[in-house]
Amino acid sequence: MLKGSRADDILCTPDDLTRCSYQLCTSPLFAHHADYVRRQIIHSLLQEDDGDMLHLIASFLLVDGRRHEDTFFLMNEEGCFPRLLQLVQL
């Protein structure tokens, strides 16, 4: 995952990616700016084409959505689910 970057040393397994997403969701930065960060990540999902970044974004949104159901409602409002279906079909 995230080939060619320093992240190769950090995010080696799917569990590492989930743990990283959970750490972001529970960080003080996210706690203070959750709405802004969440919206930026959702917009990244809609614009990003790199598979590794999409994997990271989707992991974060899944972890965040499990903790805060409103994330899924916001994703629906922003049109993320058709984008996710499009990506799965590729």
N, CA, C and O atoms as a GROMACS GRO file, in nm:
protein
  360
    1MET      N    1   0.083  -0.118   0.000
    1MET     CA    2   0.000   0.000   0.000
    1MET      C    3   0.088   0.125   0.000
    1MET      O    4   0.196   0.125   0.057
    2LEU      N    5   0.040   0.230  -0.064
    2LEU     CA    6   0.111   0.357  -0.073
    2LEU      C    7   0.256   0.336  -0.113
    2LEU      O    8   0.349   0.384  -0.048
    3LYS      N    9   0.273   0.264  -0.221
    3LYS     CA   10   0.406   0.226  -0.270
    3LYS      C   11   0.493   0.349  -0.297
    3LYS      O   12   0.446   0.453  -0.342
    4GLY      N   13   0.621   0.332  -0.269
    4GLY     CA   14   0.716   0.437  -0.300
    4GLY      C   15   0.720   0.549  -0.198
    4GLY      O   16   0.786   0.650  -0.219
    5SER      N   17   0.651   0.531  -0.089
    5SER     CA   18   0.650   0.635   0.014
    5SER      C   19   0.698   0.577   0.145
    5SER      O   20   0.713   0.456   0.160
    6ARG      N   21   0.721   0.664   0.238
    6ARG     CA   22   0.760   0.621   0.371
    6ARG      C   23   0.650   0.542   0.438
    6ARG      O   24   0.675   0.467   0.533
    7ALA      N   25   0.527   0.558   0.390
    7ALA     CA   26   0.414   0.485   0.446
    7ALA      C   27   0.430   0.334   0.428
    7ALA      O   28   0.368   0.256   0.501
    8ASP      N   29   0.512   0.290   0.330
    8ASP     CA   30   0.538   0.147   0.312
    8ASP      C   31   0.588   0.085   0.442
    8ASP      O   32   0.557  -0.030   0.472
    9ASP      N   33   0.664   0.161   0.518
    9ASP     CA   34   0.720   0.110   0.643
    9ASP      C   35   0.617   0.110   0.756
    9ASP      O   36   0.636   0.041   0.856
   10ILE      N   37   0.511   0.186   0.740
   10ILE     CA   38   0.414   0.204   0.849
   10ILE      C   39   0.286   0.125   0.823
   10ILE      O   40   0.238   0.055   0.912
   11LEU      N   41   0.230   0.136   0.704
   11LEU     CA   42   0.101   0.075   0.673
   11LEU      C   43   0.124  -0.053   0.592
   11LEU      O   44   0.104  -0.055   0.470
   12CYS      N   45   0.165  -0.157   0.660
   12CYS     CA   46   0.200  -0.282   0.592
   12CYS      C   47   0.083  -0.378   0.579
   12CYS      O   48   0.081  -0.460   0.487
   13THR      N   49  -0.014  -0.370   0.668
   13THR     CA   50  -0.127  -0.464   0.667
   13THR      C   51  -0.258  -0.386   0.674
   13THR      O   52  -0.259  -0.268   0.710
   14PRO      N   53  -0.368  -0.452   0.639
   14PRO     CA   54  -0.498  -0.385   0.653
   14PRO      C   55  -0.526  -0.342   0.797
   14PRO      O   56  -0.589  -0.240   0.820
   15ASP      N   57  -0.478  -0.420   0.894
   15ASP     CA   58  -0.496  -0.381   1.034
   15ASP      C   59  -0.423  -0.251   1.065
   15ASP      O   60  -0.473  -0.169   1.143
   16ASP      N   61  -0.306  -0.231   1.005
   16ASP     CA   62  -0.232  -0.106   1.026
   16ASP      C   63  -0.312   0.012   0.972
   16ASP      O   64  -0.317   0.118   1.034
   17LEU      N   65  -0.373  -0.006   0.858
   17LEU     CA   66  -0.453   0.100   0.797
   17LEU      C   67  -0.574   0.133   0.884
   17LEU      O   68  -0.606   0.250   0.905
   18THR      N   69  -0.640   0.030   0.935
   18THR     CA   70  -0.755   0.052   1.023
   18THR      C   71  -0.712   0.121   1.151
   18THR      O   72  -0.780   0.212   1.199
   19ARG      N   73  -0.601   0.078   1.207
   19ARG     CA   74  -0.549   0.140   1.330
   19ARG      C   75  -0.516   0.288   1.305
   19ARG      O   76  -0.546   0.372   1.390
   20CYS      N   77  -0.456   0.317   1.193
   20CYS     CA   78  -0.422   0.456   1.157
   20CYS      C   79  -0.550   0.540   1.144
   20CYS      O   80  -0.555   0.653   1.193
   21SER      N   81  -0.650   0.485   1.079
   21SER     CA   82  -0.778   0.556   1.064
   21SER      C   83  -0.842   0.581   1.199
   21SER      O   84  -0.895   0.689   1.225
   22TYR      N   85  -0.838   0.481   1.286
   22TYR     CA   86  -0.895   0.496   1.420
   22TYR      C   87  -0.819   0.603   1.499
   22TYR      O   88  -0.881   0.683   1.570
   23GLN      N   89  -0.688   0.605   1.487
   23GLN     CA   90  -0.608   0.705   1.558
   23GLN      C   91  -0.643   0.846   1.512
   23GLN      O   92  -0.651   0.937   1.594
   24LEU      N   93  -0.664   0.864   1.382
   24LEU     CA   94  -0.705   0.995   1.333
   24LEU      C   95  -0.842   1.033   1.390
   24LEU      O   96  -0.862   1.147   1.433
   25CYS      N   97  -0.935   0.939   1.392
   25CYS     CA   98  -1.070   0.966   1.444
   25CYS      C   99  -1.070   1.002   1.592
   25CYS      O  100  -1.159   1.074   1.638
   26THR      N  101  -0.972   0.954   1.664
   26THR     CA  102  -0.968   0.980   1.809
   26THR      C  103  -0.865   1.086   1.847
   26THR      O  104  -0.840   1.109   1.965
   27SER      N  105  -0.806   1.149   1.748
   27SER     CA  106  -0.701   1.249   1.776
   27SER      C  107  -0.763   1.382   1.820
   27SER      O  108  -0.877   1.413   1.786
   28PRO      N  109  -0.687   1.461   1.898
   28PRO     CA  110  -0.734   1.594   1.938
   28PRO      C  111  -0.762   1.685   1.817
   28PRO      O  112  -0.857   1.762   1.818
   29LEU      N  113  -0.679   1.675   1.714
   29LEU     CA  114  -0.699   1.756   1.594
   29LEU      C  115  -0.837   1.727   1.534
   29LEU      O  116  -0.912   1.819   1.502
   30PHE      N  117  -0.868   1.601   1.519
   30PHE     CA  118  -0.997   1.564   1.462
   30PHE      C  119  -1.111   1.605   1.556
   30PHE      O  120  -1.215   1.652   1.510
   31ALA      N  121  -1.091   1.588   1.685
   31ALA     CA  122  -1.195   1.624   1.782
   31ALA      C  123  -1.232   1.772   1.771
   31ALA      O  124  -1.350   1.808   1.784
   32HIS      N  125  -1.134   1.857   1.746
   32HIS     CA  126  -1.159   2.001   1.740
   32HIS      C  127  -1.207   2.049   1.604
   32HIS      O  128  -1.270   2.154   1.593
   33HIS      N  129  -1.178   1.972   1.500
   33HIS     CA  130  -1.211   2.014   1.364
   33HIS      C  131  -1.279   1.903   1.283
   33HIS      O  132  -1.259   1.894   1.162
   34ALA      N  133  -1.357   1.820   1.349
   34ALA     CA  134  -1.413   1.700   1.285
   34ALA      C  135  -1.495   1.733   1.160
   34ALA      O  136  -1.478   1.667   1.058
   35ASP      N  137  -1.581   1.830   1.167
   35ASP     CA  138  -1.666   1.861   1.051
   35ASP      C  139  -1.584   1.903   0.930
   35ASP      O  140  -1.609   1.858   0.818
   36TYR      N  141  -1.485   1.987   0.954
   36TYR     CA  142  -1.400   2.034   0.843
   36TYR      C  143  -1.317   1.918   0.785
   36TYR      O  144  -1.313   1.900   0.663
   37VAL      N  145  -1.253   1.842   0.871
   37VAL     CA  146  -1.168   1.731   0.824
   37VAL      C  147  -1.253   1.628   0.751
   37VAL      O  148  -1.214   1.579   0.645
   38ARG      N  149  -1.367   1.596   0.807
   38ARG     CA  150  -1.458   1.498   0.746
   38ARG      C  151  -1.499   1.544   0.606
   38ARG      O  152  -1.496   1.466   0.511
   39ARG      N  153  -1.538   1.670   0.593
   39ARG     CA  154  -1.579   1.722   0.461
   39ARG      C  155  -1.464   1.720   0.361
   39ARG      O  156  -1.483   1.687   0.244
   40GLN      N  157  -1.345   1.755   0.406
   40GLN     CA  158  -1.230   1.753   0.316
   40GLN      C  159  -1.200   1.611   0.267
   40GLN      O  160  -1.168   1.591   0.150
   41ILE      N  161  -1.211   1.515   0.356
   41ILE     CA  162  -1.184   1.376   0.318
   41ILE      C  163  -1.293   1.326   0.224
   41ILE      O  164  -1.264   1.253   0.129
   42ILE      N  165  -1.417   1.363   0.250
   42ILE     CA  166  -1.526   1.325   0.160
   42ILE      C  167  -1.504   1.385   0.021
   42ILE      O  168  -1.523   1.316  -0.079
   43HIS      N  169  -1.464   1.510   0.014
   43HIS     CA  170  -1.437   1.572  -0.117
   43HIS      C  171  -1.318   1.506  -0.184
   43HIS      O  172  -1.314   1.496  -0.307
   44SER      N  173  -1.222   1.460  -0.107
   44SER     CA  174  -1.108   1.388  -0.165
   44SER      C  175  -1.154   1.257  -0.229
   44SER      O  176  -1.105   1.219  -0.335
   45LEU      N  177  -1.248   1.190  -0.165
   45LEU     CA  178  -1.302   1.066  -0.222
   45LEU      C  179  -1.362   1.092  -0.359
   45LEU      O  180  -1.348   1.011  -0.451
   46LEU      N  181  -1.430   1.204  -0.372
   46LEU     CA  182  -1.496   1.237  -0.499
   46LEU      C  183  -1.399   1.278  -0.608
   46LEU      O  184  -1.432   1.267  -0.726
   47GLN      N  185  -1.280   1.324  -0.572
   47GLN     CA  186  -1.185   1.377  -0.670
   47GLN      C  187  -1.065   1.287  -0.695
   47GLN      O  188  -1.004   1.295  -0.802
   48GLU      N  189  -1.030   1.205  -0.601
   48GLU     CA  190  -0.906   1.126  -0.608
   48GLU      C  191  -0.920   1.010  -0.707
   48GLU      O  192  -1.026   0.950  -0.719
   49ASP      N  193  -0.810   0.979  -0.777
   49ASP     CA  194  -0.807   0.866  -0.869
   49ASP      C  195  -0.705   0.759  -0.829
   49ASP      O  196  -0.712   0.646  -0.878
   50ASP      N  197  -0.612   0.794  -0.742
   50ASP     CA  198  -0.508   0.700  -0.702
   50ASP      C  199  -0.567   0.592  -0.610
   50ASP      O  200  -0.629   0.624  -0.508
   51GLY      N  201  -0.548   0.467  -0.648
   51GLY     CA  202  -0.605   0.355  -0.574
   51GLY      C  203  -0.563   0.348  -0.428
   51GLY      O  204  -0.645   0.320  -0.341
   52ASP      N  205  -0.436   0.373  -0.401
   52ASP     CA  206  -0.387   0.366  -0.263
   52ASP      C  207  -0.450   0.475  -0.177
   52ASP      O  208  -0.489   0.451  -0.062
   53MET      N  209  -0.460   0.595  -0.232
   53MET     CA  210  -0.522   0.705  -0.156
   53MET      C  211  -0.671   0.678  -0.135
   53MET      O  212  -0.725   0.706  -0.028
   54LEU      N  213  -0.738   0.623  -0.236
   54LEU     CA  214  -0.879   0.590  -0.222
   54LEU      C  215  -0.900   0.486  -0.113
   54LEU      O  216  -0.997   0.492  -0.038
   55HIS      N  217  -0.808   0.390  -0.105
   55HIS     CA  218  -0.815   0.288  -0.001
   55HIS      C  219  -0.803   0.352   0.137
   55HIS      O  220  -0.878   0.318   0.229
   56LEU      N  221  -0.711   0.442   0.151
   56LEU     CA  222  -0.691   0.514   0.277
   56LEU      C  223  -0.814   0.597   0.313
   56LEU      O  224  -0.860   0.595   0.427
   57ILE      N  225  -0.867   0.669   0.217
   57ILE     CA  226  -0.984   0.754   0.238
   57ILE      C  227  -1.105   0.669   0.277
   57ILE      O  228  -1.176   0.701   0.372
   58ALA      N  229  -1.128   0.560   0.204
   58ALA     CA  230  -1.243   0.474   0.233
   58ALA      C  231  -1.231   0.411   0.371
   58ALA      O  232  -1.330   0.398   0.442
   59SER      N  233  -1.110   0.372   0.409
   59SER     CA  234  -1.089   0.315   0.542
   59SER      C  235  -1.124   0.416   0.650
   59SER      O  236  -1.194   0.384   0.746
   60PHE      N  237  -1.077   0.538   0.633
   60PHE     CA  238  -1.107   0.641   0.732
   60PHE      C  239  -1.257   0.665   0.741
   60PHE      O  240  -1.312   0.671   0.851
   61LEU      N  241  -1.324   0.679   0.626
   61LEU     CA  242  -1.467   0.708   0.628
   61LEU      C  243  -1.547   0.594   0.689
   61LEU      O  244  -1.648   0.618   0.756
   62LEU      N  245  -1.504   0.471   0.668
   62LEU     CA  246  -1.572   0.358   0.730
   62LEU      C  247  -1.556   0.362   0.882
   62LEU      O  248  -1.653   0.344   0.955
   63VAL      N  249  -1.434   0.384   0.929
   63VAL     CA  250  -1.411   0.392   1.073
   63VAL      C  251  -1.489   0.508   1.133
   63VAL      O  252  -1.555   0.493   1.236
   64ASP      N  253  -1.482   0.624   1.069
   64ASP     CA  254  -1.553   0.741   1.120
   64ASP      C  255  -1.704   0.718   1.117
   64ASP      O  256  -1.774   0.755   1.212
   65GLY      N  257  -1.754   0.659   1.010
   65GLY     CA  258  -1.897   0.633   0.998
   65GLY      C  259  -1.948   0.535   1.102
   65GLY      O  260  -2.063   0.546   1.146
   66ARG      N  261  -1.866   0.441   1.139
   66ARG     CA  262  -1.906   0.347   1.244
   66ARG      C  263  -1.916   0.417   1.379
   66ARG      O  264  -1.996   0.378   1.464
   67ARG      N  265  -1.834   0.518   1.398
   67ARG     CA  266  -1.834   0.592   1.525
   67ARG      C  267  -1.941   0.702   1.526
   67ARG      O  268  -2.000   0.731   1.630
   68HIS      N  269  -1.964   0.762   1.409
   68HIS     CA  270  -2.059   0.874   1.397
   68HIS      C  271  -2.143   0.850   1.272
   68HIS      O  272  -2.098   0.875   1.160
   69GLU      N  273  -2.263   0.803   1.291
   69GLU     CA  274  -2.351   0.769   1.179
   69GLU      C  275  -2.376   0.887   1.085
   69GLU      O  276  -2.403   0.867   0.966
   70ASP      N  277  -2.366   1.007   1.137
   70ASP     CA  278  -2.387   1.126   1.053
   70ASP      C  279  -2.289   1.132   0.937
   70ASP      O  280  -2.318   1.193   0.834
   71THR      N  281  -2.173   1.069   0.952
   71THR     CA  282  -2.076   1.065   0.842
   71THR      C  283  -2.138   1.002   0.718
   71THR      O  284  -2.120   1.053   0.607
   72PHE      N  285  -2.211   0.893   0.736
   72PHE     CA  286  -2.274   0.826   0.622
   72PHE      C  287  -2.383   0.913   0.560
   72PHE      O  288  -2.401   0.913   0.438
   73PHE      N  289  -2.456   0.986   0.643
   73PHE     CA  290  -2.558   1.077   0.589
   73PHE      C  291  -2.492   1.188   0.508
   73PHE      O  292  -2.540   1.224   0.401
   74LEU      N  293  -2.381   1.242   0.559
   74LEU     CA  294  -2.308   1.345   0.486
   74LEU      C  295  -2.252   1.290   0.355
   74LEU      O  296  -2.258   1.357   0.251
   75MET      N  297  -2.199   1.168   0.359
   75MET     CA  298  -2.148   1.106   0.237
   75MET      C  299  -2.261   1.092   0.135
   75MET      O  300  -2.240   1.114   0.015
   76ASN      N  301  -2.378   1.055   0.181
   76ASN     CA  302  -2.493   1.041   0.091
   76ASN      C  303  -2.531   1.175   0.031
   76ASN      O  304  -2.556   1.184  -0.090
   77GLU      N  305  -2.535   1.280   0.113
   77GLU     CA  306  -2.568   1.414   0.065
   77GLU      C  307  -2.468   1.463  -0.039
   77GLU      O  308  -2.506   1.532  -0.134
   78GLU      N  309  -2.341   1.427  -0.022
   78GLU     CA  310  -2.236   1.473  -0.113
   78GLU      C  311  -2.222   1.384  -0.237
   78GLU      O  312  -2.140   1.413  -0.324
   79GLY      N  313  -2.299   1.277  -0.245
   79GLY     CA  314  -2.294   1.189  -0.363
   79GLY      C  315  -2.181   1.090  -0.364
   79GLY      O  316  -2.132   1.052  -0.470
   80CYS      N  317  -2.137   1.047  -0.248
   80CYS     CA  318  -2.023   0.954  -0.239
   80CYS      C  319  -2.057   0.810  -0.278
   80CYS      O  320  -1.973   0.739  -0.332
   81PHE      N  321  -2.179   0.768  -0.251
   81PHE     CA  322  -2.210   0.627  -0.273
   81PHE      C  323  -2.210   0.589  -0.421
   81PHE      O  324  -2.164   0.479  -0.454
   82PRO      N  325  -2.259   0.672  -0.512
   82PRO     CA  326  -2.242   0.640  -0.654
   82PRO      C  327  -2.093   0.632  -0.693
   82PRO      O  328  -2.054   0.548  -0.775
   83ARG      N  329  -2.012   0.718  -0.634
   83ARG     CA  330  -1.867   0.716  -0.661
   83ARG      C  331  -1.806   0.584  -0.610
   83ARG      O  332  -1.724   0.524  -0.678
   84LEU      N  333  -1.846   0.541  -0.491
   84LEU     CA  334  -1.796   0.414  -0.437
   84LEU      C  335  -1.838   0.297  -0.526
   84LEU      O  336  -1.759   0.207  -0.551
   85LEU      N  337  -1.962   0.298  -0.573
   85LEU     CA  338  -2.006   0.192  -0.664
   85LEU      C  339  -1.926   0.193  -0.793
   85LEU      O  340  -1.890   0.087  -0.845
   86GLN      N  341  -1.898   0.310  -0.845
   86GLN     CA  342  -1.819   0.323  -0.965
   86GLN      C  343  -1.679   0.265  -0.943
   86GLN      O  344  -1.627   0.196  -1.031
   87LEU      N  345  -1.619   0.291  -0.829
   87LEU     CA  346  -1.485   0.241  -0.798
   87LEU      C  347  -1.484   0.090  -0.782
   87LEU      O  348  -1.388   0.023  -0.822
   88VAL      N  349  -1.588   0.035  -0.724
   88VAL     CA  350  -1.596  -0.110  -0.704
   88VAL      C  351  -1.609  -0.181  -0.838
   88VAL      O  352  -1.557  -0.291  -0.855
   89GLN      N  353  -1.676  -0.120  -0.933
   89GLN     CA  354  -1.697  -0.180  -1.063
   89GLN      C  355  -1.572  -0.178  -1.151
   89GLN      O  356  -1.567  -0.250  -1.251
   90LEU      N  357  -1.473  -0.098  -1.116
   90LEU     CA  358  -1.352  -0.089  -1.198
   90LEU      C  359  -1.271  -0.212  -1.192
   90LEU      O  360  -1.166  -0.220  -1.255
   0.00000   0.00000   0.00000
